[in-house]
PDB file of C-alpha atoms in Angstrom:
ATOM      1  CA  MET A 114     -13.523   3.455  11.090  1.00 39.00           C
ATOM      2  CA  ALA A 115     -16.018   4.672  13.642  1.00 39.00           C
ATOM      3  CA  GLY A 116     -19.552   5.371  12.466  1.00 40.00           C
ATOM      4  CA  SER A 117     -20.719   5.940   8.924  1.00 39.00           C
ATOM      5  CA  LEU A 118     -18.692   8.238   6.748  1.00 39.00           C
ATOM      6  CA  HIS A 119     -21.199   8.471   3.920  1.00 42.00           C
ATOM      7  CA  GLN A 120     -24.904   8.943   3.439  1.00 41.00           C
ATOM      8  CA  GLY A 121     -26.055   5.764   1.761  1.00 42.00           C
ATOM      9  CA  ILE A 122     -29.206   4.375   0.195  1.00 38.00           C
ATOM     10  CA  PRO A 123     -30.157   1.130   2.057  1.00 43.00           C
ATOM     11  CA  ILE A 124     -31.005  -1.693  -0.339  1.00 42.00           C
ATOM     12  CA  GLY A 125     -34.266  -3.464   0.440  1.00 47.00           C
ATOM     13  CA  GLY A 126     -34.377  -2.138   3.992  1.00 47.00           C
ATOM     14  CA  LYS A 127     -31.728  -4.599   5.109  1.00 53.00           C
ATOM     15  CA  GLU A 128     -29.476  -4.042   8.146  1.00 55.00           C
ATOM     16  CA  PRO A 129     -25.853  -3.097   7.458  1.00 52.00           C
ATOM     17  CA  MET A 130     -24.688  -6.361   9.068  1.00 73.00           C
ATOM     18  CA  TRP A 131     -25.803  -8.340   6.030  1.00 81.00           C
ATOM     19  CA  LEU A 132     -23.019  -6.761   4.037  1.00 82.00           C
ATOM     20  CA  GLU A 133     -20.437  -8.524   6.169  1.00 85.00           C
ATOM     21  CA  ARG A 134     -21.396 -11.845   4.579  1.00 85.00           C
ATOM     22  CA  LEU A 135     -20.844 -10.614   1.044  1.00 88.00           C
ATOM     23  CA  SER A 136     -17.662 -11.029  -0.966  1.00 89.00           C
ATOM     24  CA  ASP A 137     -15.566  -8.019  -1.807  1.00 89.00           C
ATOM     25  CA  SER A 138     -16.846  -8.045  -5.386  1.00 87.00           C
ATOM     26  CA  ASP A 139     -20.472  -8.218  -4.273  1.00 90.00           C
ATOM     27  CA  VAL A 140     -19.934  -5.390  -1.855  1.00 89.00           C
ATOM     28  CA  LEU A 141     -18.391  -3.316  -4.644  1.00 87.00           C
ATOM     29  CA  ALA A 142     -21.438  -4.092  -6.763  1.00 86.00           C
ATOM     30  CA  GLN A 143     -23.648  -2.742  -3.982  1.00 87.00           C
ATOM     31  CA  VAL A 144     -21.499   0.406  -3.896  1.00 86.00           C
ATOM     32  CA  ALA A 145     -22.121   0.791  -7.639  1.00 82.00           C
ATOM     33  CA  GLU A 146     -25.825   0.712  -6.972  1.00 83.00           C
ATOM     34  CA  GLY A 147     -25.573   3.609  -4.585  1.00 84.00           C
ATOM     35  CA  ASN A 148     -25.390   1.826  -1.235  1.00 86.00           C
ATOM     36  CA  GLY A 149     -23.375   4.075   1.057  1.00 84.00           C
ATOM     37  CA  GLU A 150     -23.245   1.465   3.792  1.00 88.00           C
ATOM     38  CA  ALA A 151     -21.625  -0.854   1.352  1.00 89.00           C
ATOM     39  CA  LEU A 152     -18.918   1.744   0.724  1.00 87.00           C
ATOM     40  CA  ASP A 153     -18.279   1.993   4.461  1.00 88.00           C
ATOM     41  CA  GLU A 154     -18.013  -1.826   4.579  1.00 90.00           C
ATOM     42  CA  LEU A 155     -15.544  -1.991   1.718  1.00 90.00           C
ATOM     43  CA  LEU A 156     -13.276   0.670   3.144  1.00 87.00           C
ATOM     44  CA  LEU A 157     -13.479  -0.859   6.595  1.00 89.00           C
ATOM     45  CA  ARG A 158     -12.187  -4.190   5.188  1.00 90.00           C
ATOM     46  CA  TYR A 159      -9.136  -2.584   3.594  1.00 91.00           C
ATOM     47  CA  GLN A 160      -8.582   0.367   5.914  1.00 88.00           C
ATOM     48  CA  SER A 161      -5.296  -0.755   7.502  1.00 88.00           C
ATOM     49  CA  ARG A 162      -3.802  -2.262   4.325  1.00 90.00           C
ATOM     50  CA  LEU A 163      -4.806   0.729   2.213  1.00 90.00           C
ATOM     51  CA  LEU A 164      -3.437   3.137   4.797  1.00 88.00           C
ATOM     52  CA  ALA A 165      -0.086   1.312   4.709  1.00 88.00           C
ATOM     53  CA  PHE A 166       0.022   1.708   0.958  1.00 90.00           C
ATOM     54  CA  LEU A 167      -1.119   5.373   1.015  1.00 89.00           C
ATOM     55  CA  THR A 168       1.485   6.277   3.612  1.00 86.00           C
ATOM     56  CA  ALA A 169       4.167   4.702   1.388  1.00 86.00           C
ATOM     57  CA  LEU A 170       2.771   6.366  -1.712  1.00 85.00           C
ATOM     58  CA  VAL A 171       2.567  10.030  -0.714  1.00 82.00           C
ATOM     59  CA  GLU A 172       5.430  12.295   0.251  1.00 70.00           C
ATOM     60  CA  GLU A 173       3.640  14.144   3.015  1.00 73.00           C
ATOM     61  CA  SER A 174       1.333  12.773   5.690  1.00 70.00           C
ATOM     62  CA  GLY A 175      -1.250  15.442   5.023  1.00 75.00           C
ATOM     63  CA  GLN A 176      -1.757  14.035   1.480  1.00 82.00           C
ATOM     64  CA  VAL A 177      -2.989  10.662   2.790  1.00 86.00           C
ATOM     65  CA  GLU A 178      -6.434  12.028   3.551  1.00 84.00           C
ATOM     66  CA  GLN A 179      -6.621  13.855   0.221  1.00 86.00           C
ATOM     67  CA  VAL A 180      -5.861  10.745  -1.706  1.00 88.00           C
ATOM     68  CA  PHE A 181      -8.267   8.708   0.401  1.00 87.00           C
ATOM     69  CA  VAL A 182     -10.998  11.154  -0.371  1.00 86.00           C
ATOM     70  CA  GLY A 183     -10.087  10.891  -4.040  1.00 88.00           C
ATOM     71  CA  ILE A 184     -10.465   7.096  -3.951  1.00 89.00           C
ATOM     72  CA  ILE A 185     -13.936   7.460  -2.406  1.00 88.00           C
ATOM     73  CA  ARG A 186     -14.937   9.979  -5.043  1.00 88.00           C
ATOM     74  CA  ALA A 187     -13.715   7.647  -7.825  1.00 88.00           C
ATOM     75  CA  ILE A 188     -15.592   4.666  -6.429  1.00 88.00           C
ATOM     76  CA  ARG A 189     -18.832   6.645  -6.022  1.00 85.00           C
ATOM     77  CA  SER A 190     -18.538   8.021  -9.572  1.00 84.00           C
ATOM     78  CA  GLY A 191     -18.147   4.562 -11.016  1.00 84.00           C
ATOM     79  CA  SER A 192     -15.122   5.599 -13.047  1.00 81.00           C
ATOM     80  CA  TYR A 193     -13.303   2.404 -12.034  1.00 85.00           C
ATOM     81  CA  ARG A 194     -15.696   0.056 -13.905  1.00 83.00           C
ATOM     82  CA  ALA A 195     -13.705  -0.095 -17.135  1.00 83.00           C
ATOM     83  CA  MET A 196     -10.430  -0.920 -15.344  1.00 87.00           C
ATOM     84  CA  GLN A 197     -10.915  -4.708 -15.138  1.00 87.00           C
ATOM     85  CA  ALA A 198      -9.052  -4.913 -11.845  1.00 90.00           C
ATOM     86  CA  PRO A 199      -7.794  -8.383 -10.861  1.00 91.00           C
ATOM     87  CA  SER A 200      -8.903  -7.784  -7.243  1.00 91.00           C
ATOM     88  CA  VAL A 201     -10.684  -5.206  -5.170  1.00 91.00           C
ATOM     89  CA  GLU A 202      -7.531  -4.434  -3.213  1.00 93.00           C
ATOM     90  CA  ALA A 203      -5.588  -3.904  -6.433  1.00 94.00           C
ATOM     91  CA  LEU A 204      -8.384  -1.592  -7.630  1.00 93.00           C
ATOM     92  CA  LEU A 205      -8.195   0.534  -4.462  1.00 93.00           C
ATOM     93  CA  CYS A 206      -4.437   0.839  -4.701  1.00 94.00           C
ATOM     94  CA  ARG A 207      -4.652   1.651  -8.412  1.00 94.00           C
ATOM     95  CA  LEU A 208      -7.140   4.424  -7.715  1.00 92.00           C
ATOM     96  CA  ALA A 209      -4.673   5.731  -5.099  1.00 92.00           C
ATOM     97  CA  VAL A 210      -1.861   5.806  -7.695  1.00 91.00           C
ATOM     98  CA  LEU A 211      -4.161   7.688 -10.156  1.00 90.00           C
ATOM     99  CA  GLU A 212      -4.987  10.203  -7.381  1.00 86.00           C
ATOM    100  CA  GLN A 213      -1.290  10.724  -6.633  1.00 75.00           C
ATOM    101  CA  PRO A 214       0.546  10.785 -10.008  1.00 61.00           C
ATOM    102  CA  ALA A 215       3.655  12.547  -8.788  1.00 47.00           C
ATOM    103  CA  LEU A 216       5.956   9.511  -8.550  1.00 41.00           C
ATOM    104  CA  GLN A 217       8.893  11.733  -9.483  1.00 41.00           C
ATOM    105  CA  HIS A 218      11.920  10.013  -7.959  1.00 40.00           C
ATOM    106  CA  SER A 219      14.437   8.917 -10.534  1.00 36.00           C
ATOM    107  CA  PRO A 220      16.426   5.686 -10.256  1.00 39.00           C
ATOM    108  CA  GLU A 221      19.503   7.840  -9.653  1.00 35.00           C
ATOM    109  CA  SER A 222      17.953   9.447  -6.591  1.00 35.00           C
ATOM    110  CA  ALA A 223      17.525   6.002  -5.089  1.00 36.00           C
ATOM    111  CA  LEU A 224      21.219   5.717  -4.595  1.00 32.00           C
ATOM    112  CA  ARG A 225      21.091   8.484  -1.954  1.00 35.00           C
ATOM    113  CA  ILE A 226      19.468   6.126   0.453  1.00 32.00           C
ATOM    114  CA  GLU A 227      22.870   4.809   1.563  1.00 34.00           C
ATOM    115  CA  GLN A 228      24.015   8.382   2.388  1.00 35.00           C
ATOM    116  CA  VAL A 229      21.265   9.003   4.955  1.00 34.00           C
ATOM    117  CA  VAL A 230      21.218   5.750   6.974  1.00 37.00           C
ATOM    118  CA  GLU A 231      21.182   6.286  10.689  1.00 43.00           C
ATOM    119  CA  PRO A 232      22.120   3.099  12.731  1.00 44.00           C
ATOM    120  CA  HIS A 233      19.477   2.034  15.200  1.00 46.00           C
ATOM    121  CA  PRO A 234      19.634  -0.758  17.744  1.00 47.00           C
ATOM    122  CA  ASP A 235      16.170  -2.004  16.861  1.00 57.00           C
ATOM    123  CA  GLY A 236      16.352  -3.979  13.606  1.00 61.00           C
ATOM    124  CA  ARG A 237      12.685  -3.519  12.710  1.00 65.00           C
ATOM    125  CA  GLU A 238      12.745   0.211  13.310  1.00 71.00           C
ATOM    126  CA  LEU A 239      15.839   0.425  11.193  1.00 72.00           C
ATOM    127  CA  LEU A 240      14.142  -1.477   8.348  1.00 72.00           C
ATOM    128  CA  ALA A 241      11.095   0.790   8.567  1.00 75.00           C
ATOM    129  CA  GLY A 242      13.332   3.828   8.427  1.00 77.00           C
ATOM    130  CA  LEU A 243      15.111   2.506   5.376  1.00 80.00           C
ATOM    131  CA  VAL A 244      11.874   1.697   3.613  1.00 82.00           C
ATOM    132  CA  ARG A 245      10.659   5.233   4.258  1.00 83.00           C
ATOM    133  CA  LYS A 246      13.814   6.594   2.493  1.00 83.00           C
ATOM    134  CA  LEU A 247      13.256   4.572  -0.660  1.00 86.00           C
ATOM    135  CA  PRO A 248      12.050   6.478  -3.731  1.00 88.00           C
ATOM    136  CA  THR A 249       8.237   6.273  -4.022  1.00 87.00           C
ATOM    137  CA  GLU A 250       8.099   3.724  -6.842  1.00 89.00           C
ATOM    138  CA  TYR A 251      10.368   1.307  -4.992  1.00 91.00           C
ATOM    139  CA  ARG A 252       8.895   1.964  -1.533  1.00 90.00           C
ATOM    140  CA  THR A 253       5.368   1.248  -2.809  1.00 91.00           C
ATOM    141  CA  ALA A 254       6.549  -1.893  -4.636  1.00 92.00           C
ATOM    142  CA  PHE A 255       8.118  -3.193  -1.469  1.00 91.00           C
ATOM    143  CA  ILE A 256       4.988  -2.472   0.629  1.00 91.00           C
ATOM    144  CA  LEU A 257       2.688  -4.175  -1.910  1.00 92.00           C
ATOM    145  CA  ARG A 258       4.747  -7.277  -2.429  1.00 90.00           C
ATOM    146  CA  ASP A 259       6.676  -7.903   0.803  1.00 88.00           C
ATOM    147  CA  ALA A 260       4.590  -6.251   3.432  1.00 86.00           C
ATOM    148  CA  LEU A 261       1.049  -6.769   2.066  1.00 90.00           C
ATOM    149  CA  GLY A 262       1.778  -9.926   0.061  1.00 92.00           C
ATOM    150  CA  MET A 263       0.137  -8.708  -3.156  1.00 94.00           C
ATOM    151  CA  SER A 264       0.797 -10.858  -6.224  1.00 94.00           C
ATOM    152  CA  ALA A 265       3.128  -9.509  -8.940  1.00 94.00           C
ATOM    153  CA  ALA A 266       0.198  -9.406 -11.369  1.00 95.00           C
ATOM    154  CA  ASP A 267      -1.861  -7.321  -9.022  1.00 95.00           C
ATOM    155  CA  ALA A 268       1.050  -5.009  -8.284  1.00 95.00           C
ATOM    156  CA  ALA A 269       1.614  -4.604 -12.042  1.00 95.00           C
ATOM    157  CA  PHE A 270      -2.015  -3.485 -12.375  1.00 96.00           C
ATOM    158  CA  VAL A 271      -1.693  -1.053  -9.523  1.00 95.00           C
ATOM    159  CA  PHE A 272       1.279   0.696 -11.118  1.00 94.00           C
ATOM    160  CA  GLY A 273       0.082   0.376 -14.743  1.00 94.00           C
ATOM    161  CA  ILE A 274       3.135  -1.568 -15.822  1.00 95.00           C
ATOM    162  CA  THR A 275       3.917  -5.111 -16.925  1.00 95.00           C
ATOM    163  CA  GLU A 276       4.385  -7.939 -14.515  1.00 96.00           C
ATOM    164  CA  ILE A 277       8.020  -8.254 -15.534  1.00 96.00           C
ATOM    165  CA  GLU A 278       8.527  -4.507 -14.749  1.00 96.00           C
ATOM    166  CA  ALA A 279       6.813  -4.940 -11.359  1.00 95.00           C
ATOM    167  CA  ARG A 280       9.111  -7.859 -10.462  1.00 95.00           C
ATOM    168  CA  ALA A 281      12.158  -5.840 -11.580  1.00 95.00           C
ATOM    169  CA  ARG A 282      11.032  -2.920  -9.466  1.00 94.00           C
ATOM    170  CA  LEU A 283      10.728  -5.086  -6.408  1.00 94.00           C
ATOM    171  CA  ARG A 284      14.158  -6.664  -6.999  1.00 94.00           C
ATOM    172  CA  ARG A 285      15.676  -3.190  -7.153  1.00 94.00           C
ATOM    173  CA  ALA A 286      13.968  -2.113  -3.958  1.00 92.00           C
ATOM    174  CA  ARG A 287      15.305  -5.189  -2.181  1.00 92.00           C
ATOM    175  CA  ARG A 288      18.810  -4.581  -3.470  1.00 92.00           C
ATOM    176  CA  MET A 289      18.828  -1.041  -2.227  1.00 90.00           C
ATOM    177  CA  LEU A 290      17.536  -2.140   1.146  1.00 87.00           C
ATOM    178  CA  ARG A 291      20.166  -4.887   1.415  1.00 88.00           C
ATOM    179  CA  ARG A 292      22.967  -2.511   0.561  1.00 87.00           C
ATOM    180  CA  SER A 293      21.780  -0.088   3.201  1.00 81.00           C
ATOM    181  CA  LEU A 294      21.268  -2.786   5.784  1.00 80.00           C
ATOM    182  CA  LEU A 295      24.782  -4.163   5.170  1.00 82.00           C
ATOM    183  CA  ARG A 296      26.179  -0.667   5.891  1.00 77.00           C
ATOM    184  CA  SER A 297      24.222  -0.562   9.157  1.00 74.00           C
ATOM    185  CA  MET A 298      25.300  -4.078  10.146  1.00 71.00           C
ATOM    186  CA  GLN A 299      28.983  -3.186  10.219  1.00 67.00           C
ATOM    187  CA  THR A 300      28.708  -2.834  13.972  1.00 52.00           C
ATOM    188  CA  THR A 301      26.033  -5.560  14.384  1.00 53.00           C
ATOM    189  CA  PRO A 302      26.850  -9.263  15.095  1.00 53.00           C
ATOM    190  CA  THR A 303      26.271 -11.085  11.823  1.00 48.00           C
ATOM    191  CA  GLU A 304      24.089 -13.888  13.152  1.00 47.00           C
ATOM    192  CA  LYS A 305      21.759 -11.603  15.019  1.00 49.00           C
ATOM    193  CA  ALA A 306      21.668  -9.177  12.116  1.00 47.00           C
ATOM    194  CA  THR A 307      20.620 -11.904   9.663  1.00 47.00           C
ATOM    195  CA  ASP A 308      17.527 -12.596  11.755  1.00 48.00           C
ATOM    196  CA  GLU A 309      16.630  -9.077  12.601  1.00 45.00           C
ATOM    197  CA  PHE A 310      17.106  -7.513   9.222  1.00 45.00           C
ATOM    198  CA  SER A 311      15.482 -10.192   7.043  1.00 51.00           C
ATOM    199  CA  LEU A 312      13.426  -8.292   4.389  1.00 50.00           C
ATOM    200  CA  ARG A 313      10.632 -10.762   4.815  1.00 49.00           C
ATOM    201  CA  ALA A 314      10.694 -10.795   8.624  1.00 47.00           C
ATOM    202  CA  ALA A 315       8.514  -7.733   9.189  1.00 48.00           C
ATOM    203  CA  ARG A 316       4.815  -8.361   9.535  1.00 48.00           C
ATOM    204  CA  PRO A 317       2.356  -6.059   7.671  1.00 45.00           C
ATOM    205  CA  SER A 318       1.211  -4.609  10.991  1.00 46.00           C
ATOM    206  CA  GLU A 319       4.693  -3.584  11.815  1.00 46.00           C
ATOM    207  CA  LEU A 320       5.106  -1.804   8.545  1.00 45.00           C
ATOM    208  CA  SER A 321       1.626  -0.261   8.427  1.00 43.00           C
ATOM    209  CA  ALA A 322       2.866   2.891  10.135  1.00 42.00           C
ATOM    210  CA  LEU A 323       5.487   3.667   7.534  1.00 43.00           C
TER     211      LEU A 323
END
């Protein structure tokens, strides 16, 4: 994130570099005190991971910036303080969900994923394409848990559901992906496919452009 995105109020005349030594929670506390440089630092720390989640969350690429701006607005307003978030990353993702409430895909629509699979020689590109085709609630669950490694408890907070429901959502997402992958693997050697199409094989950086 080049340059400063926000006009801040320096605390005690300190240089912005001192913020780098603070924990996420301490940086968030500085944001609450009106330190714009702290907000820049917080967003910089989570820029790529938050972008991966936002891209999975929204239906159109143009909405990513709108949701991102909404997150910034919510942080600066202090409206998040009563949320009791388990982590700063979970808080940012929860604010994104609140900014984009239209998770309107039904479980039935999820079954259509198998009807739109297009075989691709590159296993990781195929996996990314299948993840993109998942309904939003399952796509975001997969990104949070398998791509970003967020705990089930944190993911439950993000979605405003129970931990049991969060785990069930992830299991369903994995089942849908496996079914679609199996269809695509009909012309792929089994041993190679097992390695290429492992749902846990993709690194976060490889899925961040979803």
